[in-house]
Amino acid sequence: MGAGHAHPLHLDHDSRVHRLPAEVKIVATLLFTIVVVITPREKFVAFAGYLLLLVGVLVVAKVPPGWLAKRATIELPFVLLAIALPFAGHGERVHWLGMSLSVDGLHGAWNIFAKGTLGVLASLLLAATTTARDLLLGLDRLRCPQVFTQIATFMLRYLDILADDARRMRVARLSRGYDPRFLWQVKAFAVGVGALFIRSYERGERVYLAMVARGYSGRLPRPEGTGATTADWVRSATLPIAAGVIALVAVLA
Amino acid sequence: MNGVAMHIANGIVNAQVSAIFAAIAAAALAICVWRGRADLDDRLAPMAGLVAAFIFAVQMLNFQVLPGVSGHLLGGTLAVVLVGPWVGALCVSTVLIIQCLLFADGGLTALGLNITNMAVVGTAAGYLLVAGLLRVLPKTPRGVAITAFVASVVSVVVASQAFVLEYALGGTTELNLTTIAGTMAAAHVLIGIGEGLIAAVTVATVARVRPDLVYALRRFRKTASPSPKPAVPAPAVGGAA
């Protein structure tokens, strides 16, 4: 956990998608997701088209499909909700394998499943190809208010501090022969949480004051690069534009 | 971070309602940026980051409510007590934005909904209660802890009902709304109690060890700041990077 720039979903290698500036990737992901969400749910072909587009990005970004599929399980709670809908929905019902299913619920389930999955896959591809630092830089270049980037910068730094301190305190507790894991031992956990907060704050405060002493004024220096070029914008625009064309064709057909 | 944490995903609430709530969230956050900038001094900047990180970690704790509906801690009240309402709302929304972009948690188009529920409604409810209760309760670590607990329970339930409202306006599937409202409320009372305990313990510890860091206690301490560590140096002027 040495370098604070990676995050658990980042896939550390080089590809054409990795090299794109973060701001164009954020905008492309956002536009793509919007197109997916506004597509009427009964246009099944369009969703297949979107999936193919994402497969294309996956190939260019050299992201292993298994790696992506494993992380897409974050969506599981909503898939379970989707499975419950055909049973709980109202209106016209169909009978299939002896089960009475609501048509509206089936459509709703498909809607959540398709749009949710495509959205998660798009976000995962963004996360896999962008480091936390680049993402903040991208948000900064997109004129995101400085308060946000400042809080986010500290947050990502503190996450590592919190995790490390929590691990140290756990080891210290275990090595003293105490391992609270039942409800009536919750006090140990509670006291630990408070102590963790103060410890992390005081470590982080020292780091912050050291940063201020070295000239930090709310914004990290931007060392290299001048941001996205027109070519970068054009290259990343292919994804949302292709999705838009698919949506138009599907709606008009 | 293998926890299955999930905010509202894409496609749960339809596009029009998502857009309306995105606009509401943007307007509310603009006010918070405007008011929060004055608050964000040398002491609050690292605190805001830590509170955001803490909320991030705490939101990873997920409770299965029903198959498919899980609730998690929100952290809005903790933020209100430690960094104030404006910066607090910004902290929670920063968490939500980063979770959405880097951890694929919560749909990009549902970001407005998630921010409205957790950062705006949850934090506002928490703030009103904290401000009200602290007028009555003693300004001691114990008083702040009780305040944080009560405000957490209420704000979590209120935020969960905001989701019910959004679903009523633009849910993509017709479901019985009273069932959803009841289930969400019941589940979030339990979650609120869990959240309240975490918030109360954290706030009580901070109030005992570093009372100077508790925003909610600031205005009751206008004279002679009793902070044990007042040594926050003035920002370096014109330091070379």
Coordinates of N, CA, C and O in Angstrom, one line a residue, chain A residues 44-211:
Chain A
F44 N -34.5 -3.8 -27.3 CA -33.5 -4.8 -26.8 C -32.2 -4.7 -27.7 O -31.1 -4.9 -27.2
V45 N -32.4 -4.5 -29.0 CA -31.2 -4.5 -29.9 C -30.2 -3.4 -29.5 O -29.0 -3.6 -29.5
A46 N -30.7 -2.3 -29.1 CA -29.9 -1.1 -28.8 C -28.9 -1.5 -27.6 O -27.7 -1.2 -27.6
F47 N -29.5 -2.2 -26.6 CA -28.7 -2.6 -25.5 C -27.5 -3.6 -25.9 O -26.4 -3.5 -25.4
A48 N -27.8 -4.5 -26.8 CA -26.8 -5.4 -27.3 C -25.7 -4.5 -28.0 O -24.5 -4.8 -27.8
G49 N -26.1 -3.5 -28.7 CA -25.2 -2.6 -29.4 C -24.3 -1.9 -28.4 O -23.1 -1.9 -28.6
Y50 N -24.9 -1.4 -27.3 CA -24.1 -0.7 -26.3 C -23.0 -1.7 -25.7 O -21.9 -1.3 -25.4
L51 N -23.5 -2.9 -25.4 CA -22.6 -3.9 -24.9 C -21.4 -4.1 -25.8 O -20.2 -4.2 -25.4
L52 N -21.7 -4.2 -27.1 CA -20.6 -4.4 -28.1 C -19.6 -3.2 -28.0 O -18.4 -3.4 -28.1
L53 N -20.2 -2.0 -27.9 CA -19.3 -0.8 -27.8 C -18.4 -1.0 -26.6 O -17.2 -0.7 -26.7
L54 N -18.9 -1.4 -25.5 CA -18.1 -1.5 -24.3 C -17.1 -2.6 -24.5 O -15.9 -2.5 -24.0
V55 N -17.4 -3.7 -25.2 CA -16.4 -4.7 -25.5 C -15.3 -4.1 -26.3 O -14.1 -4.4 -26.1
G56 N -15.7 -3.3 -27.2 CA -14.6 -2.6 -28.0 C -13.7 -1.8 -27.1 O -12.4 -1.9 -27.3
V57 N -14.2 -1.0 -26.2 CA -13.4 -0.3 -25.3 C -12.5 -1.2 -24.5 O -11.3 -1.0 -24.3
L58 N -13.1 -2.3 -24.0 CA -12.4 -3.3 -23.2 C -11.2 -3.8 -24.0 O -10.1 -4.0 -23.4
V59 N -11.4 -4.1 -25.3 CA -10.3 -4.7 -26.1 C -9.2 -3.6 -26.2 O -8.0 -3.9 -26.0
V60 N -9.6 -2.4 -26.5 CA -8.6 -1.3 -26.7 C -7.8 -1.0 -25.4 O -6.6 -0.8 -25.4
A61 N -8.6 -1.1 -24.3 CA -7.9 -0.8 -23.0 C -7.2 -2.0 -22.4 O -6.6 -1.9 -21.4
K62 N -7.2 -3.1 -23.1 CA -6.6 -4.4 -22.7 C -7.0 -4.8 -21.3 O -6.1 -5.1 -20.4
V63 N -8.3 -4.7 -21.0 CA -8.8 -5.1 -19.7 C -9.2 -6.5 -19.8 O -10.1 -6.8 -20.7
P64 N -8.7 -7.5 -19.0 CA -9.2 -8.9 -19.1 C -10.7 -9.0 -18.7 O -11.1 -8.4 -17.7
P65 N -11.5 -9.7 -19.6 CA -12.9 -9.7 -19.3 C -13.2 -10.4 -18.0 O -14.1 -9.9 -17.3
G66 N -12.4 -11.4 -17.5 CA -12.7 -12.0 -16.2 C -12.5 -11.0 -15.1 O -13.3 -11.0 -14.2
W67 N -11.5 -10.2 -15.2 CA -11.2 -9.1 -14.2 C -12.4 -8.2 -14.1 O -12.9 -7.9 -13.0
L68 N -12.9 -7.8 -15.2 CA -14.1 -6.9 -15.2 C -15.3 -7.6 -14.7 O -16.1 -7.0 -13.9
A69 N -15.5 -8.9 -15.1 CA -16.8 -9.6 -14.6 C -16.8 -9.7 -13.1 O -17.8 -9.5 -12.5
K70 N -15.6 -10.0 -12.6 CA -15.5 -10.2 -11.1 C -15.9 -8.9 -10.4 O -16.6 -9.0 -9.4
R71 N -15.4 -7.8 -10.9 CA -15.7 -6.6 -10.2 C -17.1 -6.1 -10.5 O -17.7 -5.3 -9.7
A72 N -17.7 -6.5 -11.5 CA -19.1 -6.1 -11.8 C -20.1 -6.7 -10.8 O -21.2 -6.3 -10.8
T73 N -19.6 -7.6 -10.0 CA -20.5 -8.2 -9.0 C -21.0 -7.2 -8.0 O -21.9 -7.5 -7.2
I74 N -20.4 -6.0 -8.0 CA -20.8 -5.0 -7.1 C -22.3 -4.7 -7.3 O -23.0 -4.2 -6.5
E75 N -22.8 -5.0 -8.5 CA -24.1 -4.7 -8.9 C -25.1 -5.7 -8.4 O -26.3 -5.5 -8.5
L76 N -24.7 -6.8 -7.8 CA -25.5 -7.9 -7.4 C -26.8 -7.5 -6.6 O -27.9 -8.0 -6.9
P77 N -26.7 -6.6 -5.6 CA -27.9 -6.3 -4.9 C -29.1 -5.8 -5.8 O -30.2 -6.2 -5.6
F78 N -28.7 -5.1 -6.8 CA -29.7 -4.6 -7.7 C -30.3 -5.6 -8.6 O -31.4 -5.6 -9.0
V79 N -29.4 -6.6 -9.0 CA -29.9 -7.7 -9.8 C -30.9 -8.5 -9.0 O -31.9 -8.9 -9.5
L80 N -30.6 -8.7 -7.7 CA -31.6 -9.4 -6.8 C -32.9 -8.6 -6.8 O -34.0 -9.2 -6.9
L81 N -32.9 -7.3 -6.7 CA -34.1 -6.5 -6.7 C -34.8 -6.7 -8.0 O -36.0 -6.9 -8.1
A82 N -34.0 -6.8 -9.1 CA -34.6 -7.0 -10.4 C -35.3 -8.3 -10.5 O -36.4 -8.4 -11.1
I83 N -34.7 -9.4 -9.9 CA -35.4 -10.7 -9.9 C -36.7 -10.7 -9.1 O -37.6 -11.3 -9.5
A84 N -36.8 -9.9 -8.1 CA -38.0 -9.8 -7.3 C -39.1 -9.1 -8.0 O -40.3 -9.4 -7.7
L85 N -38.8 -8.2 -8.9 CA -39.8 -7.4 -9.5 C -40.9 -8.1 -10.2 O -42.1 -7.8 -10.1
P86 N -40.6 -9.1 -11.1 CA -41.7 -9.8 -11.8 C -42.7 -10.4 -10.9 O -43.9 -10.6 -11.2
F87 N -42.3 -10.8 -9.7 CA -43.2 -11.4 -8.7 C -44.0 -10.3 -8.0 O -45.2 -10.6 -7.6
A88 N -43.4 -9.2 -7.8 CA -44.1 -8.1 -6.9 C -44.8 -7.1 -7.8 O -45.6 -6.4 -7.2
G89 N -44.6 -7.1 -9.1 CA -45.2 -6.0 -9.9 C -46.7 -6.2 -10.1 O -47.2 -7.2 -9.7
H90 N -47.3 -5.1 -10.6 CA -48.7 -5.1 -10.8 C -49.1 -5.4 -12.2 O -48.2 -5.5 -13.1
G91 N -50.4 -5.3 -12.5 CA -50.8 -5.3 -13.9 C -50.9 -6.7 -14.5 O -51.0 -7.7 -13.8
E92 N -50.9 -6.7 -15.8 CA -51.1 -7.9 -16.6 C -50.1 -8.9 -16.2 O -48.9 -8.6 -16.0
R93 N -50.5 -10.2 -16.2 CA -49.5 -11.2 -15.8 C -49.4 -12.3 -16.8 O -50.3 -12.6 -17.6
V94 N -48.2 -12.9 -16.9 CA -48.1 -14.0 -17.8 C -47.7 -15.3 -17.0 O -47.2 -15.1 -15.9
H95 N -48.0 -16.4 -17.5 CA -47.6 -17.7 -16.8 C -46.5 -18.4 -17.5 O -46.5 -18.6 -18.7
W96 N -45.5 -18.7 -16.8 CA -44.3 -19.3 -17.4 C -43.7 -20.2 -16.4 O -43.5 -19.9 -15.2
L97 N -43.6 -21.5 -16.8 CA -43.1 -22.6 -15.9 C -43.8 -22.6 -14.6 O -43.3 -22.8 -13.5
G98 N -45.2 -22.4 -14.7 CA -46.0 -22.5 -13.5 C -45.9 -21.3 -12.6 O -46.5 -21.3 -11.5
M99 N -45.2 -20.2 -13.0 CA -45.1 -19.0 -12.1 C -45.9 -17.9 -12.8 O -45.9 -17.8 -14.0
S100 N -46.5 -17.2 -11.9 CA -47.3 -16.0 -12.4 C -46.4 -14.8 -12.3 O -46.0 -14.4 -11.3
L101 N -46.1 -14.2 -13.5 CA -45.2 -13.1 -13.5 C -45.8 -11.9 -14.1 O -46.6 -11.9 -15.0
S102 N -45.5 -10.7 -13.5 CA -46.1 -9.5 -14.0 C -45.3 -9.0 -15.2 O -44.1 -9.0 -15.2
V103 N -46.0 -8.6 -16.3 CA -45.3 -8.1 -17.5 C -44.6 -6.9 -17.2 O -43.4 -6.7 -17.6
D104 N -45.2 -5.9 -16.5 CA -44.6 -4.7 -16.1 C -43.3 -5.0 -15.3 O -42.3 -4.4 -15.5
G105 N -43.5 -5.9 -14.3 CA -42.3 -6.3 -13.5 C -41.2 -6.9 -14.3 O -40.0 -6.6 -14.1
L106 N -41.5 -7.7 -15.3 CA -40.5 -8.3 -16.2 C -39.7 -7.2 -16.9 O -38.5 -7.2 -17.0
H107 N -40.5 -6.2 -17.5 CA -39.9 -5.1 -18.2 C -39.0 -4.3 -17.2 O -37.9 -3.9 -17.6
G108 N -39.5 -4.1 -16.0 CA -38.8 -3.3 -15.0 C -37.5 -4.1 -14.6 O -36.4 -3.4 -14.5
A109 N -37.6 -5.4 -14.5 CA -36.4 -6.2 -14.2 C -35.4 -6.0 -15.3 O -34.2 -5.8 -15.0
W110 N -35.8 -6.2 -16.5 CA -34.9 -6.1 -17.6 C -34.3 -4.7 -17.6 O -33.1 -4.5 -17.9
N111 N -35.1 -3.6 -17.4 CA -34.7 -2.3 -17.4 C -33.5 -2.0 -16.4 O -32.5 -1.5 -16.7
I112 N -33.7 -2.5 -15.2 CA -32.7 -2.3 -14.1 C -31.5 -3.1 -14.5 O -30.4 -2.6 -14.4
F113 N -31.7 -4.4 -14.9 CA -30.6 -5.2 -15.2 C -29.7 -4.7 -16.3 O -28.5 -4.5 -16.2
A114 N -30.4 -4.3 -17.4 CA -29.6 -3.9 -18.6 C -28.9 -2.5 -18.3 O -27.7 -2.4 -18.5
K115 N -29.7 -1.5 -17.9 CA -29.1 -0.2 -17.7 C -28.1 -0.2 -16.6 O -27.1 0.4 -16.6
G116 N -28.4 -0.9 -15.5 CA -27.5 -1.0 -14.4 C -26.2 -1.7 -14.8 O -25.1 -1.1 -14.5
T117 N -26.3 -2.8 -15.5 CA -25.1 -3.5 -15.9 C -24.2 -2.6 -16.8 O -23.0 -2.5 -16.6
L118 N -24.8 -2.0 -17.8 CA -24.1 -1.2 -18.7 C -23.4 0.0 -18.0 O -22.2 0.3 -18.3
G119 N -24.1 0.6 -17.1 CA -23.6 1.7 -16.3 C -22.4 1.2 -15.5 O -21.4 1.9 -15.5
V120 N -22.5 0.1 -14.8 CA -21.5 -0.4 -14.0 C -20.2 -0.7 -14.8 O -19.1 -0.4 -14.5
L121 N -20.5 -1.4 -16.0 CA -19.3 -1.7 -16.8 C -18.6 -0.5 -17.3 O -17.4 -0.4 -17.3
A122 N -19.4 0.5 -17.7 CA -18.8 1.8 -18.2 C -17.9 2.4 -17.1 O -16.8 2.8 -17.3
S123 N -18.5 2.5 -15.9 CA -17.8 3.1 -14.7 C -16.6 2.3 -14.4 O -15.5 2.9 -14.1
L124 N -16.7 1.0 -14.5 CA -15.5 0.1 -14.1 C -14.4 0.3 -15.1 O -13.2 0.4 -14.8
L125 N -14.8 0.5 -16.4 CA -13.7 0.7 -17.4 C -13.1 2.1 -17.2 O -11.8 2.2 -17.3
L126 N -13.8 3.1 -16.8 CA -13.2 4.4 -16.4 C -12.3 4.2 -15.2 O -11.2 4.7 -15.3
A127 N -12.8 3.5 -14.2 CA -11.9 3.3 -13.0 C -10.7 2.5 -13.3 O -9.6 2.8 -12.8
A128 N -10.8 1.5 -14.2 CA -9.7 0.6 -14.5 C -8.6 1.4 -15.2 O -7.4 1.0 -15.1
T129 N -9.0 2.4 -16.0 CA -8.0 3.0 -16.8 C -7.5 4.4 -16.3 O -6.8 5.1 -16.9
T130 N -8.0 4.8 -15.1 CA -7.7 6.1 -14.6 C -7.2 6.0 -13.1 O -7.9 5.4 -12.3
T131 N -6.1 6.6 -12.8 CA -5.7 6.6 -11.4 C -6.4 7.7 -10.7 O -7.0 8.6 -11.3
A132 N -6.4 7.6 -9.3 CA -7.2 8.5 -8.5 C -6.6 9.9 -8.8 O -7.4 10.9 -8.9
R133 N -5.3 10.1 -8.9 CA -4.7 11.4 -9.1 C -5.1 12.0 -10.4 O -5.5 13.2 -10.5
D134 N -5.1 11.2 -11.5 CA -5.6 11.7 -12.8 C -7.0 12.1 -12.7 O -7.4 13.1 -13.4
L135 N -7.8 11.3 -12.0 CA -9.2 11.6 -12.0 C -9.5 13.0 -11.3 O -10.2 13.8 -11.8
L136 N -8.7 13.3 -10.2 CA -8.9 14.6 -9.6 C -8.4 15.7 -10.5 O -9.0 16.7 -10.6
L137 N -7.3 15.4 -11.2 CA -6.8 16.4 -12.2 C -7.8 16.6 -13.3 O -8.1 17.8 -13.7
G138 N -8.5 15.6 -13.7 CA -9.5 15.7 -14.7 C -10.7 16.5 -14.2 O -11.1 17.4 -14.9
L139 N -11.1 16.2 -13.0 CA -12.2 17.0 -12.4 C -11.8 18.5 -12.3 O -12.6 19.4 -12.6
D140 N -10.6 18.7 -11.9 CA -10.1 20.1 -11.8 C -10.2 20.8 -13.2 O -10.6 21.9 -13.3
R141 N -9.7 20.1 -14.2 CA -9.7 20.7 -15.6 C -11.1 20.9 -16.1 O -11.4 21.7 -16.9
L142 N -12.1 20.1 -15.6 CA -13.5 20.3 -16.0 C -14.1 21.4 -15.2 O -15.3 21.5 -15.1
R143 N -13.3 22.2 -14.5 CA -13.8 23.3 -13.7 C -14.7 22.9 -12.5 O -15.6 23.6 -12.2
C144 N -14.4 21.8 -12.0 CA -15.1 21.4 -10.8 C -14.6 22.3 -9.6 O -13.4 22.6 -9.6
P145 N -15.5 22.8 -8.8 CA -15.1 23.7 -7.8 C -14.0 23.2 -6.9 O -13.9 22.0 -6.6
Q146 N -13.1 24.1 -6.6 CA -11.8 23.7 -5.9 C -12.1 23.0 -4.6 O -11.4 22.2 -4.1
V147 N -13.2 23.4 -3.9 CA -13.5 22.8 -2.6 C -13.7 21.3 -2.7 O -13.2 20.6 -1.9
F148 N -14.3 20.9 -3.8 CA -14.5 19.5 -4.0 C -13.2 18.7 -4.2 O -12.9 17.7 -3.6
T149 N -12.3 19.3 -5.2 CA -11.1 18.6 -5.4 C -10.2 18.6 -4.2 O -9.5 17.6 -3.9
Q150 N -10.3 19.6 -3.4 CA -9.5 19.7 -2.2 C -10.0 18.6 -1.2 O -9.2 17.8 -0.7
I151 N -11.3 18.5 -1.0 CA -11.8 17.5 -0.1 C -11.5 16.1 -0.6 O -11.0 15.2 0.1
A152 N -11.6 15.9 -1.9 CA -11.4 14.6 -2.5 C -9.9 14.2 -2.4 O -9.6 13.1 -2.1
T153 N -9.0 15.2 -2.6 CA -7.6 14.9 -2.5 C -7.3 14.4 -1.1 O -6.6 13.4 -0.9
F154 N -7.8 15.1 -0.1 CA -7.5 14.7 1.3 C -8.2 13.4 1.6 O -7.6 12.5 2.3
M155 N -9.4 13.2 1.1 CA -10.1 12.0 1.4 C -9.3 10.8 0.9 O -9.1 9.8 1.6
L156 N -8.8 10.8 -0.3 CA -8.1 9.7 -0.9 C -6.8 9.4 -0.1 O -6.4 8.3 0.1
R157 N -6.1 10.5 0.4 CA -5.0 10.3 1.2 C -5.3 9.7 2.5 O -4.7 8.8 3.0
Y158 N -6.4 10.2 3.2 CA -6.8 9.7 4.5 C -7.3 8.3 4.4 O -7.2 7.6 5.4
L159 N -7.8 7.9 3.3 CA -8.3 6.5 3.2 C -7.2 5.5 3.5 O -7.3 4.5 4.3
D160 N -6.0 5.8 2.9 CA -4.9 4.9 3.2 C -4.4 5.0 4.7 O -4.1 4.0 5.3
I161 N -4.4 6.2 5.2 CA -4.0 6.4 6.6 C -5.0 5.6 7.5 O -4.6 4.9 8.4
L162 N -6.3 5.8 7.2 CA -7.3 5.1 8.0 C -7.1 3.6 8.0 O -7.1 2.9 9.0
A163 N -6.9 3.0 6.8 CA -6.8 1.6 6.6 C -5.5 1.1 7.3 O -5.6 0.1 8.0
D164 N -4.4 1.8 7.2 CA -3.2 1.4 7.8 C -3.3 1.5 9.4 O -2.9 0.5 10.1
D165 N -3.9 2.6 9.9 CA -4.0 2.7 11.3 C -5.0 1.7 11.9 O -4.7 1.1 12.9
A166 N -6.0 1.4 11.1 CA -7.0 0.4 11.6 C -6.3 -1.0 11.7 O -6.5 -1.7 12.6
R167 N -5.4 -1.3 10.7 CA -4.7 -2.6 10.7 C -3.8 -2.6 11.9 O -3.7 -3.6 12.6
R168 N -3.0 -1.5 12.1 CA -2.1 -1.5 13.3 C -2.8 -1.7 14.6 O -2.4 -2.5 15.4
M169 N -4.0 -1.0 14.7 CA -4.7 -1.2 16.0 C -5.3 -2.6 16.2 O -5.3 -3.1 17.3
R170 N -5.7 -3.2 15.1 CA -6.2 -4.6 15.1 C -5.1 -5.5 15.5 O -5.3 -6.4 16.4
V171 N -3.9 -5.4 14.9 CA -2.8 -6.2 15.3 C -2.5 -6.1 16.7 O -2.3 -7.0 17.5
A172 N -2.5 -4.8 17.2 CA -2.1 -4.5 18.6 C -3.1 -5.2 19.5 O -2.8 -5.8 20.5
R173 N -4.4 -5.2 19.1 CA -5.5 -5.8 20.0 C -5.3 -7.3 20.0 O -5.4 -7.9 21.0
L174 N -5.1 -7.8 18.8 CA -5.0 -9.3 18.7 C -3.8 -9.8 19.5 O -3.9 -10.9 20.1
S175 N -2.7 -9.1 19.4 CA -1.5 -9.6 20.0 C -1.6 -9.5 21.5 O -0.8 -10.0 22.3
R176 N -2.6 -8.7 22.0 CA -2.9 -8.7 23.5 C -4.0 -9.7 23.8 O -4.6 -9.7 24.9
G177 N -4.3 -10.6 22.9 CA -5.2 -11.7 23.2 C -6.7 -11.3 23.2 O -7.5 -12.0 23.8
Y178 N -7.1 -10.2 22.6 CA -8.5 -9.8 22.6 C -9.0 -9.7 21.2 O -8.4 -9.0 20.3
D179 N -10.1 -10.4 20.9 CA -10.6 -10.4 19.6 C -12.2 -10.2 19.6 O -12.9 -11.2 19.5
P180 N -12.6 -9.0 19.8 CA -14.1 -8.8 20.0 C -14.8 -9.1 18.7 O -14.5 -8.5 17.6
R181 N -15.8 -10.0 18.7 CA -16.6 -10.2 17.5 C -18.0 -10.5 17.9 O -18.8 -11.0 17.0
F182 N -18.4 -10.2 19.1 CA -19.8 -10.5 19.4 C -20.5 -9.1 19.8 O -19.8 -8.2 20.2
L183 N -21.8 -9.1 19.8 CA -22.5 -7.9 20.0 C -22.2 -7.3 21.3 O -22.1 -6.0 21.5
W184 N -22.1 -8.1 22.4 CA -21.9 -7.5 23.7 C -20.4 -7.0 23.9 O -20.1 -6.5 24.9
Q185 N -19.6 -7.3 22.9 CA -18.2 -6.8 23.0 C -18.1 -5.5 22.2 O -17.0 -5.1 21.8
V186 N -19.3 -4.9 21.8 CA -19.2 -3.8 20.8 C -18.5 -2.6 21.4 O -18.0 -1.8 20.7
K187 N -18.4 -2.5 22.7 CA -17.7 -1.4 23.3 C -16.2 -1.3 22.8 O -15.8 -0.2 22.5
A188 N -15.6 -2.4 22.7 CA -14.2 -2.4 22.2 C -14.1 -1.8 20.8 O -13.2 -1.0 20.5
F189 N -15.1 -2.2 20.0 CA -15.1 -1.7 18.6 C -15.3 -0.2 18.7 O -14.7 0.6 18.0
A190 N -16.3 0.2 19.5 CA -16.7 1.6 19.5 C -15.5 2.5 20.0 O -15.2 3.5 19.4
V191 N -14.8 2.1 21.1 CA -13.7 2.8 21.6 C -12.6 2.9 20.5 O -12.0 3.9 20.3
G192 N -12.5 1.7 19.8 CA -11.5 1.7 18.7 C -11.8 2.7 17.6 O -10.9 3.4 17.1
V193 N -13.1 2.8 17.3 CA -13.4 3.8 16.2 C -13.0 5.2 16.6 O -12.4 5.9 15.8
G194 N -13.4 5.6 17.8 CA -13.0 7.0 18.3 C -11.5 7.2 18.3 O -11.1 8.2 17.8
A195 N -10.8 6.2 18.8 CA -9.4 6.4 18.8 C -8.8 6.4 17.4 O -7.9 7.2 17.1
L196 N -9.3 5.6 16.5 CA -8.8 5.6 15.1 C -9.0 7.0 14.5 O -8.1 7.5 13.8
F197 N -10.1 7.6 14.8 CA -10.4 8.9 14.2 C -9.4 9.9 14.7 O -8.8 10.6 13.8
I198 N -9.2 10.0 16.0 CA -8.2 11.0 16.5 C -6.8 10.7 16.0 O -6.1 11.6 15.5
R199 N -6.4 9.5 16.0 CA -5.1 9.1 15.6 C -4.9 9.5 14.1 O -3.9 10.1 13.8
S200 N -5.8 9.2 13.3 CA -5.7 9.5 11.9 C -5.7 11.0 11.7 O -4.9 11.5 10.9
Y201 N -6.6 11.7 12.4 CA -6.6 13.1 12.2 C -5.3 13.7 12.6 O -4.8 14.6 11.8
E202 N -4.7 13.3 13.7 CA -3.5 14.0 14.1 C -2.3 13.7 13.1 O -1.5 14.5 12.9
R203 N -2.3 12.5 12.6 CA -1.3 12.2 11.6 C -1.5 13.0 10.3 O -0.6 13.6 9.8
G204 N -2.8 13.1 9.9 CA -3.1 13.8 8.7 C -2.9 15.3 8.9 O -2.5 16.0 7.9
E205 N -3.1 15.8 10.1 CA -2.9 17.2 10.3 C -1.5 17.6 10.2 O -1.1 18.6 9.6
R206 N -0.6 16.7 10.7 CA 0.8 17.0 10.6 C 1.2 17.0 9.1 O 1.9 17.9 8.7
V207 N 0.7 16.1 8.3 CA 1.0 16.1 6.9 C 0.5 17.4 6.2 O 1.2 18.0 5.4
Y208 N -0.8 17.8 6.6 CA -1.3 19.0 6.0 C -0.5 20.2 6.3 O -0.2 21.0 5.5
L209 N -0.1 20.3 7.6 CA 0.7 21.5 8.0 C 2.0 21.5 7.3 O 2.5 22.6 6.9
A210 N 2.6 20.3 7.1 CA 3.8 20.2 6.3 C 3.6 20.7 4.9 O 4.4 21.4 4.3
M211 N 2.4 20.3 4.3 CA 2.1 20.8 3.0 C 2.0 22.3 2.9 O 2.5 22.9 2.0

